PDB file of C-alpha atoms in Angstrom:
ATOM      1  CA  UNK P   1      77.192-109.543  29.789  1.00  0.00           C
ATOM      2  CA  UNK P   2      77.051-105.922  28.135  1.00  0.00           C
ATOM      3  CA  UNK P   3      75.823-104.673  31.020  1.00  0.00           C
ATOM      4  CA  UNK P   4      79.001-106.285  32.819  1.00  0.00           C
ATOM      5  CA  UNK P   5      81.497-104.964  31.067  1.00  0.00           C
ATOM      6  CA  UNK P   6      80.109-101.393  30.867  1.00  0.00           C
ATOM      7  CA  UNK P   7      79.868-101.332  34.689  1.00  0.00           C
ATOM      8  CA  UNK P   8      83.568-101.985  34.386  1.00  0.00           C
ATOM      9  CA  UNK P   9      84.535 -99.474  31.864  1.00  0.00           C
ATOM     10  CA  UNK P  10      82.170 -96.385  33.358  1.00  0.00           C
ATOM     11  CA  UNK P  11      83.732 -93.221  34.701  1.00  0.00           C
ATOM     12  CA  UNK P  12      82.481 -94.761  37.929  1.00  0.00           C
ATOM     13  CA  UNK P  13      84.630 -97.449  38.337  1.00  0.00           C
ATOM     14  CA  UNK P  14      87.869 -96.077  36.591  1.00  0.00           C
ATOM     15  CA  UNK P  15      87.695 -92.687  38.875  1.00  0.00           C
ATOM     16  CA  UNK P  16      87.538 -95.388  42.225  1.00  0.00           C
ATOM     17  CA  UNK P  17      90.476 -97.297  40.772  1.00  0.00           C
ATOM     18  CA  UNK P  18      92.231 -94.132  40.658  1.00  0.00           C
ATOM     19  CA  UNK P  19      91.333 -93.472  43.859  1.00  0.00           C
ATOM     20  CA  UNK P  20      92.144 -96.592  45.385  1.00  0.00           C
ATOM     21  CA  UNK P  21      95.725 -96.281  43.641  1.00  0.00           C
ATOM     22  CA  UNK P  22      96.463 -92.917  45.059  1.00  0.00           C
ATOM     23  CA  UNK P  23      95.416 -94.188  48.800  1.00  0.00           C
ATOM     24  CA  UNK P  24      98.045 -97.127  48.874  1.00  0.00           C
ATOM     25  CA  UNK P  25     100.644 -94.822  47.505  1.00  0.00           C
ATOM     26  CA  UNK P  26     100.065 -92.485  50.004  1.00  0.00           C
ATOM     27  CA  UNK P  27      99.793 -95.287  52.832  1.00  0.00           C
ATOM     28  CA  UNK P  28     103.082 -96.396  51.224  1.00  0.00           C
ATOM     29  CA  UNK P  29     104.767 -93.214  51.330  1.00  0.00           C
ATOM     30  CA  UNK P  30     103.656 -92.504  55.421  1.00  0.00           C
ATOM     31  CA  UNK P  31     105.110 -96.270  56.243  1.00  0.00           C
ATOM     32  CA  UNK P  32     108.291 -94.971  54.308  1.00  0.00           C
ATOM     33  CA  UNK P  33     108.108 -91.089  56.136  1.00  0.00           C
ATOM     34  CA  UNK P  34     107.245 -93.224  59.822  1.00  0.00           C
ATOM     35  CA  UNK P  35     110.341 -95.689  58.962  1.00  0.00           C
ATOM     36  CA  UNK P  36     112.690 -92.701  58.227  1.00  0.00           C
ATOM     37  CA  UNK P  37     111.463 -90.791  61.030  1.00  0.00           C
ATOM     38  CA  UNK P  38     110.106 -93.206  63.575  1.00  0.00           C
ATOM     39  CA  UNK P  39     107.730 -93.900  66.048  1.00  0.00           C
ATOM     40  CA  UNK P  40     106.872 -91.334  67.997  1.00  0.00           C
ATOM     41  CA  UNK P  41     106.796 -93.044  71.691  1.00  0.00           C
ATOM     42  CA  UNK P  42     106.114 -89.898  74.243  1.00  0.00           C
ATOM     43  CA  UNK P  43     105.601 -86.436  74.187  1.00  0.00           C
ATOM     44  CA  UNK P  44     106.093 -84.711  77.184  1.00  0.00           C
ATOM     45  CA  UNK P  45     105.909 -80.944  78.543  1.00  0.00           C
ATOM     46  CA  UNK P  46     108.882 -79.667  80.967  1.00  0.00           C
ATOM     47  CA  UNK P  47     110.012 -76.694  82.063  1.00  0.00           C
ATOM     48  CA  UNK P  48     109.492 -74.803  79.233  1.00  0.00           C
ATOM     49  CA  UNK P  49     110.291 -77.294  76.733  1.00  0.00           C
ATOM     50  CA  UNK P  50     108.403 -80.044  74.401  1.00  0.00           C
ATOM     51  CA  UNK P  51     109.914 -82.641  74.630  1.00  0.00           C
ATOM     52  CA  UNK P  52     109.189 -85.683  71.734  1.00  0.00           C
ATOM     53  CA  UNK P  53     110.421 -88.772  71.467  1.00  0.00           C
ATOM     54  CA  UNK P  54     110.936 -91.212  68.294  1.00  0.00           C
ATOM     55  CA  UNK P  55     112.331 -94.372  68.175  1.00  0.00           C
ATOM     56  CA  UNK P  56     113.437 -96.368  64.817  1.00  0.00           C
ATOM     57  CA  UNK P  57     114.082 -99.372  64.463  1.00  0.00           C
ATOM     58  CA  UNK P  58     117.400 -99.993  62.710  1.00  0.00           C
ATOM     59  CA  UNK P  59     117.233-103.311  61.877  1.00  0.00           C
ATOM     60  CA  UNK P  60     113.887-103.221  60.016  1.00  0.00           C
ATOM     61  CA  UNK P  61     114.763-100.376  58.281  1.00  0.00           C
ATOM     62  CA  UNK P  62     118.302-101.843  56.944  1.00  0.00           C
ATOM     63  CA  UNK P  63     116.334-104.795  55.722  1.00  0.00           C
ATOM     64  CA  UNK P  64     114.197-102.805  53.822  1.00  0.00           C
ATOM     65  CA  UNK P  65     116.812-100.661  51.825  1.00  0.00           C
ATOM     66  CA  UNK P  66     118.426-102.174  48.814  1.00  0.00           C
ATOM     67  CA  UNK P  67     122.057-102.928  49.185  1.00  0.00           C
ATOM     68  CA  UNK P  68     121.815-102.879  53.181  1.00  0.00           C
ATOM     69  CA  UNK P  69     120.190-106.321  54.001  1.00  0.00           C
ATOM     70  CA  UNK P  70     123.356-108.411  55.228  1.00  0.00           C
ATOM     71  CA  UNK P  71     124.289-105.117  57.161  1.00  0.00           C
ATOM     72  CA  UNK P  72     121.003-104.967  59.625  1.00  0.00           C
ATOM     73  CA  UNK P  73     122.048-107.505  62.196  1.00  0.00           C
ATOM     74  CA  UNK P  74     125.606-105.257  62.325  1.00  0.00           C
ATOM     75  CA  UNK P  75     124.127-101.922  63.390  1.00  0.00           C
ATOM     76  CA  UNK P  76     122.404-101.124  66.896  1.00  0.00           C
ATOM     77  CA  UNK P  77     118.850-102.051  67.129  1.00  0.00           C
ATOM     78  CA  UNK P  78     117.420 -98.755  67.484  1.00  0.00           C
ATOM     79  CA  UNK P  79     117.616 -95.302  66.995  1.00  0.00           C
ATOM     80  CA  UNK P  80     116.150 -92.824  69.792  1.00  0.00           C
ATOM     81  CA  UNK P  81     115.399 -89.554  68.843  1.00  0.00           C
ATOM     82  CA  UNK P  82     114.108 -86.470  70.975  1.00  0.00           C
ATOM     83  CA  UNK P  83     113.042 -83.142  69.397  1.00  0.00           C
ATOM     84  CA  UNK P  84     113.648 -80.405  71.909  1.00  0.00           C
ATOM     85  CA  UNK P  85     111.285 -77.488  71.473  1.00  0.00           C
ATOM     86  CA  UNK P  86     110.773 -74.202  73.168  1.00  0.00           C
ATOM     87  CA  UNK P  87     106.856 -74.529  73.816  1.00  0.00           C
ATOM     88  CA  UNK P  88     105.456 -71.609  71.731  1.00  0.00           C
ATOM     89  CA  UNK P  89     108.654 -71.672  70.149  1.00  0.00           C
ATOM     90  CA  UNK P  90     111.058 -73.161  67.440  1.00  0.00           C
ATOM     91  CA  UNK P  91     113.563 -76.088  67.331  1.00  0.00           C
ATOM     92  CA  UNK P  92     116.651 -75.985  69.205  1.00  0.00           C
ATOM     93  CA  UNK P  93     119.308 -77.014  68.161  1.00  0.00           C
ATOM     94  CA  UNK P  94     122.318 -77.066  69.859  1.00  0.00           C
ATOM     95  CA  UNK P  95     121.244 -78.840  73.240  1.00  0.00           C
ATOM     96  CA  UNK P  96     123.374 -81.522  74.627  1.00  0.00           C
ATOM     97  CA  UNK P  97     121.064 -84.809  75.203  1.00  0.00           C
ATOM     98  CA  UNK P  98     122.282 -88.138  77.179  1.00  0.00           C
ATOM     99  CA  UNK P  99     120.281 -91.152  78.098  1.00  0.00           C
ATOM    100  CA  UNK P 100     120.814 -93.889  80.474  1.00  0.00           C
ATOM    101  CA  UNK P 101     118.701 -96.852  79.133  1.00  0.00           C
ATOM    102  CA  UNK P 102     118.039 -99.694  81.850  1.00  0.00           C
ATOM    103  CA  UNK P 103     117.022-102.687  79.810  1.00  0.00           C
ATOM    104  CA  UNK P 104     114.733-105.602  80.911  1.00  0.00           C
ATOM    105  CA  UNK P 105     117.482-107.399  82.686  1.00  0.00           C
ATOM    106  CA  UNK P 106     118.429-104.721  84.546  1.00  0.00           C
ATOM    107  CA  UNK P 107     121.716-104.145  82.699  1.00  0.00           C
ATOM    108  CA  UNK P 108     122.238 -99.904  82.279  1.00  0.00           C
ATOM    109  CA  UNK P 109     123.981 -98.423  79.063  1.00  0.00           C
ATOM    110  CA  UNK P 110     124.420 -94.558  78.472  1.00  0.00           C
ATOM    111  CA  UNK P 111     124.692 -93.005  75.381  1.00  0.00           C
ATOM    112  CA  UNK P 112     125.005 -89.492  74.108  1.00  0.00           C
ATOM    113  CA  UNK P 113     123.127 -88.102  71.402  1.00  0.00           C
ATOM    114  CA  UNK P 114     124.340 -86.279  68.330  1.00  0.00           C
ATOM    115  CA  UNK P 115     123.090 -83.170  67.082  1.00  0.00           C
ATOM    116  CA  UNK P 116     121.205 -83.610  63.301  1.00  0.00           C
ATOM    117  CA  UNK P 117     118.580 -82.471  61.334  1.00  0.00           C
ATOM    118  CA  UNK P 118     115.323 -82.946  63.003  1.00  0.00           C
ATOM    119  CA  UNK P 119     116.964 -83.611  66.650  1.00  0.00           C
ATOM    120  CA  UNK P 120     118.970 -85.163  68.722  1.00  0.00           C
ATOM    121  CA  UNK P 121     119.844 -89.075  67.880  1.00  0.00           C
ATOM    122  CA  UNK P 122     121.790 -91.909  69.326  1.00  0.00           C
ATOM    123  CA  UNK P 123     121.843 -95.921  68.573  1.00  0.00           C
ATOM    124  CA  UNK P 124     120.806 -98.178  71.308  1.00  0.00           C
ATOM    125  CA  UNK P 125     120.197-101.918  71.703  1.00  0.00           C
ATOM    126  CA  UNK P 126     116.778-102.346  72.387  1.00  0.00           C
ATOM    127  CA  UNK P 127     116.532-105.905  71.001  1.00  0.00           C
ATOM    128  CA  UNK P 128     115.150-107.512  74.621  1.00  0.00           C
ATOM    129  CA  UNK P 129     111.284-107.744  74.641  1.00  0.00           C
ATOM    130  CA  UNK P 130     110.008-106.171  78.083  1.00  0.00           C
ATOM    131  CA  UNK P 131     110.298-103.098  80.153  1.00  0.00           C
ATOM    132  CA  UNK P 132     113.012-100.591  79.476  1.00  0.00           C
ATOM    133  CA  UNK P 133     113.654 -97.196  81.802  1.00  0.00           C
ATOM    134  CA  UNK P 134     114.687 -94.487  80.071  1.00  0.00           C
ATOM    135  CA  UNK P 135     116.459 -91.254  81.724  1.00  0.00           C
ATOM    136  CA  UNK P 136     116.866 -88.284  79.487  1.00  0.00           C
ATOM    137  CA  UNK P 137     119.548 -85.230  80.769  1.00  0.00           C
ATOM    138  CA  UNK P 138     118.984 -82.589  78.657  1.00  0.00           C
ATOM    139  CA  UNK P 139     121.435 -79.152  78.235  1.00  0.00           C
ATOM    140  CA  UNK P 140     120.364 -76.535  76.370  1.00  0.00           C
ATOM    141  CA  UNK P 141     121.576 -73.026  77.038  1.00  0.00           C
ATOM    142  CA  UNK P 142     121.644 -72.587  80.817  1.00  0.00           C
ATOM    143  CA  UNK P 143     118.437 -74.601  81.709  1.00  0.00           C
ATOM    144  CA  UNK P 144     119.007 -78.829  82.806  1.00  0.00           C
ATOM    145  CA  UNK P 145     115.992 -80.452  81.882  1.00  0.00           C
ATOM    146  CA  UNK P 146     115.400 -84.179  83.530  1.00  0.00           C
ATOM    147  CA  UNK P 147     113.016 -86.591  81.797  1.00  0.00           C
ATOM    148  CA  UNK P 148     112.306 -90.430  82.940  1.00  0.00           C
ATOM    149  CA  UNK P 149     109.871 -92.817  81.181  1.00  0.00           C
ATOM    150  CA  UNK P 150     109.228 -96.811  80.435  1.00  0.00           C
ATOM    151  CA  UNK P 151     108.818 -98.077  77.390  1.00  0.00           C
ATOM    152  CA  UNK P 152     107.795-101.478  76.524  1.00  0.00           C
ATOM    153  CA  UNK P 153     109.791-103.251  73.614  1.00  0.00           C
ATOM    154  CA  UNK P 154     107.852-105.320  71.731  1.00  0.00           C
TER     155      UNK P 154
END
């Protein structure tokens, strides 16, 4: 039994605990960065520009944050967000984005995205499971860029 309860109290044991705490708080804090920043669902190279794309999901999100709960079946689904980078280069910012979502039942919505920190954002309804087409029409300085891609809602 002495032996026991010195296993427990060694260096040993106490330094893994520690360990162990620090990894969940850091799992905990990349499930909160990943929630506040999203899923990143394509990445794509196009004449001259990275294009990456991050979808969060609204609901889930509002449920999580204290005060917000009753308000998460009142917002939009989702949140799509592209980053539109010079490859080789920096952030830019000022780009006009607009997307025309086709969702599983064939039913098209547009909406245009809003400049912010990070990217270009806009809500859309994305609550459908299945197959939705995405078509991206980006602006930035005199260059049109044209993106198209699926994505599967789960």
């Amino acid at each position: 039994m002495a032996l026991l309860a010195l296993a427990f109290t060694s260096p040993s044991f106490a330094d893994h605990k520690e360990d162990r705490a620090q990894e969940l708080k850091e799992e905990k804090m990349k499930a909160h960065k990943m929630d506040m920043e999203g899923k990143v669902i394509r990445t794509h190279n196009i004449d001259g520009f990275r294009l990456t794309y991050r979808l969060i999901n609204m609901q889930a999100r509002m449920k999580n944050m204290e005060g917000m709960e009753k308000m998460a079946d009142k917002v939009a689904s989702h949140h799509m967000m592209v980053d539109v980078k010079k490859i080789g280069g920096g952030m830019i910012d000022d780009a006009k984005v607009g997307y025309m979502f086709t969702s599983p039942d064939g039913k098209k919505h547009k909406a245009m995205a809003m400049a912010m920190k990070g990217g270009h954002g806009a809500d859309v309804d994305m609550k459908k499971r299945g197959k939705y087409k995405v078509a991206v029409k980006i602006k930035a300085g005199d260059k049109t860029v044209k993106d198209e891609f699926t994505y599967f809602a789960e």
